[in-house]
Coordinates of C-alpha atoms and ligand atoms in Angstrom, one line a residue:
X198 CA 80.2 123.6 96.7
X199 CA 77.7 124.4 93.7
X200 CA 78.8 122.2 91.5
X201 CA 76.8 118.6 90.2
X202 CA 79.3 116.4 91.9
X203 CA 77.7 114.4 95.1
X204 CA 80.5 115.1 98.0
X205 CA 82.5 112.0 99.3
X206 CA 83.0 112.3 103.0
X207 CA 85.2 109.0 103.7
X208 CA 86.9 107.8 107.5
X209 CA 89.7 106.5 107.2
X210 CA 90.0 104.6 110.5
X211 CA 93.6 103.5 109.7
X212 CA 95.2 100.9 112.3
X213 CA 92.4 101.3 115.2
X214 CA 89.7 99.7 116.6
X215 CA 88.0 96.0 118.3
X216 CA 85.5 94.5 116.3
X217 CA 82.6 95.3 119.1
X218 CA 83.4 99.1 118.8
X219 CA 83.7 99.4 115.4
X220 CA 80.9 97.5 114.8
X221 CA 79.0 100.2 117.1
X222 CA 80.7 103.1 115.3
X223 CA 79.9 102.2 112.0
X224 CA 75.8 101.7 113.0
X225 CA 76.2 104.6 114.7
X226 CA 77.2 106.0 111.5
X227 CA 74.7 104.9 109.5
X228 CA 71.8 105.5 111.8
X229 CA 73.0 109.3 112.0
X230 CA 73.6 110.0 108.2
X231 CA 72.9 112.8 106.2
X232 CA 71.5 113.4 103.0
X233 CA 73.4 115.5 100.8
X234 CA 76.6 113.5 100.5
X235 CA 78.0 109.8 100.1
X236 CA 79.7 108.2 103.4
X237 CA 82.2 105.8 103.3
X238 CA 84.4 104.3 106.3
X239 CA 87.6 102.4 105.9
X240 CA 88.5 100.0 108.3
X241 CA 91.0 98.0 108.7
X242 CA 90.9 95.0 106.5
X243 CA 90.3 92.7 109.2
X244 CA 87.2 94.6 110.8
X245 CA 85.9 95.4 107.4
X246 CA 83.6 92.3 106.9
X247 CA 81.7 92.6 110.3
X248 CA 81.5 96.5 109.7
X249 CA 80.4 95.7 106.5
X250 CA 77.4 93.0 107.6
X251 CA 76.1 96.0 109.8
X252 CA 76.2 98.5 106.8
X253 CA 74.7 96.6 104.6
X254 CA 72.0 98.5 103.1
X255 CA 72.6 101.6 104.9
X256 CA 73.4 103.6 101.4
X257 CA 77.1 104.1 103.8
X258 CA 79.8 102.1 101.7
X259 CA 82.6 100.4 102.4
X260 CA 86.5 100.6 101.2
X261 CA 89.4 98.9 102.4
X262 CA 93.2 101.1 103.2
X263 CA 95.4 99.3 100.7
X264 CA 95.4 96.7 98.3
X265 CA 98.2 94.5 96.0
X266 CA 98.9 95.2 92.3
X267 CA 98.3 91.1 91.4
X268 CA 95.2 89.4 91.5
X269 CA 96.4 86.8 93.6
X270 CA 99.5 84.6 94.3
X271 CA 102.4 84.0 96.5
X272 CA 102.4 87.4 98.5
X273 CA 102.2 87.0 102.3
X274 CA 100.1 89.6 104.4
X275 CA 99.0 91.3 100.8
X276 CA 95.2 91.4 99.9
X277 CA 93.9 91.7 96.3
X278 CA 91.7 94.5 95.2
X279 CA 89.1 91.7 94.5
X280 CA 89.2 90.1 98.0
X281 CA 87.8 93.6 99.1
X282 CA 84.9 93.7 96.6
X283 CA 84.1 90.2 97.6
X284 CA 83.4 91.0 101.2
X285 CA 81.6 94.5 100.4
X286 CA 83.9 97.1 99.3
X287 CA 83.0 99.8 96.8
X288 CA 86.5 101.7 97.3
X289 CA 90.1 101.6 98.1
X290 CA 92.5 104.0 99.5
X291 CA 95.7 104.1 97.9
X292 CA 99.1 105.7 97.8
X293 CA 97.9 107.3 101.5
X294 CA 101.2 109.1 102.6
X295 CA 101.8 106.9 105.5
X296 CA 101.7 104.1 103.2
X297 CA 104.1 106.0 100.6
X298 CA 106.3 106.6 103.6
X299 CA 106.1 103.3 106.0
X300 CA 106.3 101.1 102.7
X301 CA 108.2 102.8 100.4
X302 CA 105.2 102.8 97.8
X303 CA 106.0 105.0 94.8
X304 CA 103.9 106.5 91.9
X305 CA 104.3 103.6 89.9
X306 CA 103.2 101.1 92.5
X307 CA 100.3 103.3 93.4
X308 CA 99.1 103.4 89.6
X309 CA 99.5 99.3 88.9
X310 CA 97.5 99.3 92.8
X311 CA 95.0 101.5 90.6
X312 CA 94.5 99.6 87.8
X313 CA 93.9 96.2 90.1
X314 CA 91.1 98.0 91.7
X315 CA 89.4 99.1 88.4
X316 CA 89.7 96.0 87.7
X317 CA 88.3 94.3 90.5
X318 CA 85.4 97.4 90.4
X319 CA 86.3 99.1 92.8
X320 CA 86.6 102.8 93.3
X321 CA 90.2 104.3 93.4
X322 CA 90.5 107.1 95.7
X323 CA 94.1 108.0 94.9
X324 CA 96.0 110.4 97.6
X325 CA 98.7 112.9 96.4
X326 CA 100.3 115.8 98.7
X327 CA 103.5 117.7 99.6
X328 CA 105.7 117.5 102.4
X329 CA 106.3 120.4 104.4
X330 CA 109.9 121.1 102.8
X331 CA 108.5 120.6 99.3
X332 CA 106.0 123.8 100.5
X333 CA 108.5 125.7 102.1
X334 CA 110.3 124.8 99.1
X335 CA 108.3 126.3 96.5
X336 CA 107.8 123.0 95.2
X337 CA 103.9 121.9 96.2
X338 CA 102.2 122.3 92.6
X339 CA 105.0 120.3 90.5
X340 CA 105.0 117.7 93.4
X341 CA 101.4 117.3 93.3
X342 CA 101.7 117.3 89.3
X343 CA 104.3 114.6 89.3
X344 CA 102.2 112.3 92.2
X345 CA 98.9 113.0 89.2
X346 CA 100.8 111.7 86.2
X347 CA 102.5 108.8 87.7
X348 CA 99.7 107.7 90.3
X349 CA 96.7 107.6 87.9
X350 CA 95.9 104.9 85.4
X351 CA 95.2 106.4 81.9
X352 CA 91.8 104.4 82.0
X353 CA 90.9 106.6 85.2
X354 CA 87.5 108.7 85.3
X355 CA 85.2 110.6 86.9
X356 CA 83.3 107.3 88.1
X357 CA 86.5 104.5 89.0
X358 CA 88.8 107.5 90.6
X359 CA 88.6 110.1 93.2
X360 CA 91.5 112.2 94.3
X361 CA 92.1 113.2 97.7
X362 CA 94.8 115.9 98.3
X363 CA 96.3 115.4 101.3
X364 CA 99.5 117.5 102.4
X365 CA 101.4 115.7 104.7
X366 CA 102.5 118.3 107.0
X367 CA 98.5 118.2 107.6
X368 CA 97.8 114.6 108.6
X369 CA 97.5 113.9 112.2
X370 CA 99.1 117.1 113.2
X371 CA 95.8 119.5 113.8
X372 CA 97.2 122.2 111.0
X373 CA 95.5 122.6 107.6
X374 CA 96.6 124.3 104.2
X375 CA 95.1 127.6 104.3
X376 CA 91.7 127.9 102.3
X377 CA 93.5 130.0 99.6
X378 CA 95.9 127.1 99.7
X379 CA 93.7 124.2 99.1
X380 CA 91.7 126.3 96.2
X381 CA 95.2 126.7 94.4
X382 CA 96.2 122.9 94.4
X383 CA 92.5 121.8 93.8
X384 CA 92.2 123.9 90.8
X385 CA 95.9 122.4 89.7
X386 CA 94.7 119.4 89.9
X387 CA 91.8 119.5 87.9
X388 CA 93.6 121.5 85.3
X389 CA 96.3 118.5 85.1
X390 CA 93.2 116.0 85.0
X391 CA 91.6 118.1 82.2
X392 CA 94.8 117.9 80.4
X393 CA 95.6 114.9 80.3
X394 CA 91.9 113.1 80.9
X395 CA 90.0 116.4 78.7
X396 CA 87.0 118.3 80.6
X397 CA 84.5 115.8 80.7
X398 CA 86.8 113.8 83.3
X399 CA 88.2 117.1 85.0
X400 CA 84.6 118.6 85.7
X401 CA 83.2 114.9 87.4
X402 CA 85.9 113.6 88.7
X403 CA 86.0 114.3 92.7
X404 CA 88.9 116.0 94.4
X405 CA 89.0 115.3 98.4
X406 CA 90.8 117.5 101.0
X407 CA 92.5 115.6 103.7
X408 CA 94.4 116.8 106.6
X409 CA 93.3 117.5 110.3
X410 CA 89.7 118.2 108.9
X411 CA 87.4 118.1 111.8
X412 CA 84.2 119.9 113.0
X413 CA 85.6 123.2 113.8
X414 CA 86.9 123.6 110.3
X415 CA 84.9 121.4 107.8
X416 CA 82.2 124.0 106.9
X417 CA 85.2 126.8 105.8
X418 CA 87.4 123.5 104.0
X419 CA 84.3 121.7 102.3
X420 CA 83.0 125.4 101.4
X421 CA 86.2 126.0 99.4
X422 CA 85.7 126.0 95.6
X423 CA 86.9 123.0 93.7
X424 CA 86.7 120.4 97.5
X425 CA 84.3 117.8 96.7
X426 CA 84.5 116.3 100.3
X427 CA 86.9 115.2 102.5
X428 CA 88.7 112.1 103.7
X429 CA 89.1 112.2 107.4
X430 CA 91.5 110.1 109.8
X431 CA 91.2 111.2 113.5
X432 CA 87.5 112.8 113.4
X433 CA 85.7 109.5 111.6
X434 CA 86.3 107.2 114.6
X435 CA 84.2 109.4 116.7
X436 CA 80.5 109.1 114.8
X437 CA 79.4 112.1 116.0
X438 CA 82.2 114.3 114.7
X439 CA 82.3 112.2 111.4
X440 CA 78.7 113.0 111.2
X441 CA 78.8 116.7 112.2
X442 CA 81.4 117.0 109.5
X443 CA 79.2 114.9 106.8
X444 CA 76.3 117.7 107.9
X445 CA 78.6 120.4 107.0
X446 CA 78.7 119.5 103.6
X447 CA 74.9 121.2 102.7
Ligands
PEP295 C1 94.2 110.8 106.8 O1 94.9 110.0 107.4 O2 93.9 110.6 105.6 C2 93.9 112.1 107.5 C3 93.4 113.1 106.8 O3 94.1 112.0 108.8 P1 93.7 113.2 109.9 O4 92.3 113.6 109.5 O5 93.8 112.6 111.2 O6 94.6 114.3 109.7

């Protein structure tokens, strides 16, 4: 990665964890980082104000998984992008494919999700990716392309958005798109972003890979042209991979 953009590498610790070990995991995070990249851990929203109180000042941010479309109001079990800032996110995941496919969420939800988080000040990091029939299928690219124009906020940039591509026949499953792979979809989607956002957005704007990334494979993935980091499920709730990936970045 020679290029001016600082790599993300974010956990996404999805629906795990006790507030004692997470707590431990996340100083253990922090006491371990690296220079060379940005580290942010997701927790579940209820763990994310005690991880967040340990963090504090570690230069290791904080996002939440999920957030609602409305700023507040009558919508039971929902939290509002600016509930996270207020107890110490920087960024949200959204449109994550288990999200997409356990709730249903669609481009258009993921996009007003977007714009509440903007809103709020919070980073965006919006997922796209294709299913394994839409590969077999011939259909990755103008899957991805349709998941870019409908998930992203025409007031995105470089600075309120990141992307992470994700295929889904990756996540959880201990298979990963092939380098060559990963270079042809992250080059797509910067070509859509320079399209439709122009090159100043397209050449800042950060592009994650996602998808059974772990320390055996992170220097070959993060080393591919056009990956700007990585956003990592299974690996970040063990610090020491999470970190040994985060070290691979340099
Ligand atoms: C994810 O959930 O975003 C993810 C990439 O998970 P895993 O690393 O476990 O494949």
């Amino acid at each position: 990665m020679t290029t001016n953009r600082t790599p993300l590498i974010a956990g996404n610790w999805k629906m795990n964890g006790a507030e004692t070990e997470s707590v431990a995991l996340a100083r253990a995070v922090a006491e371990g980082a690296p220079g060379g990249c940005e580290l942010l851990v997701c927790p579940p929203a209820v763990l994310i104000p005690p991880v967040a109180a340990v963090l504090k000042g570690s230069g290791v941010a904080v996002g939440g998984q999920d957030c609602h479309f409305a700023e507040g109001g009558a919508h039971t079990g929902d939290i509002a992008a600016a509930m996270l800032a207020d107890v110490g996110c920087s960024h949200v995941i959204l449109g994550h494919s288990e999200r997409r496919a356990d709730h249903g969420e669609s481009d258009e939800l993921v996009r007003s999700k977007t714009e509440a988080a903007h809103a709020a000040g919070l980073v965006a990091i919006v997922c796209v990716g294709e299913t394994l029939a839409e590969r077999d299928g011939g259909e990755t690219l103008a899957r991805i392309s349709s998941q870019i124009e409908g998930s992203l906020p025409a007031a995105a940039t470089a600075e309120n958005t990141v992307i992470a591509y994700e295929p889904v026949w990756a996540i959880g499953t201990g298979r990963t798109a092939s380098p060559a792979d990963v270079e042809e979809v992250h080059t797509h989607i910067r070509g859509d972003i320079e399209r439709r956002f122009g090159a100043g957005v397209a050449g800042g704007i950060r592009i994650l890979y996602g998808g059974s990334m772990k320390p055996s494979n992170a220097v070959e993935l993060l080393a591919i042209n056009g990956v700007d980091g990585g956003l990592i499920g299974g690996a970040s709730l063990k610090a020491e991979e999470f970190l040994t990936i985060a070290r691979s970045c340099s």
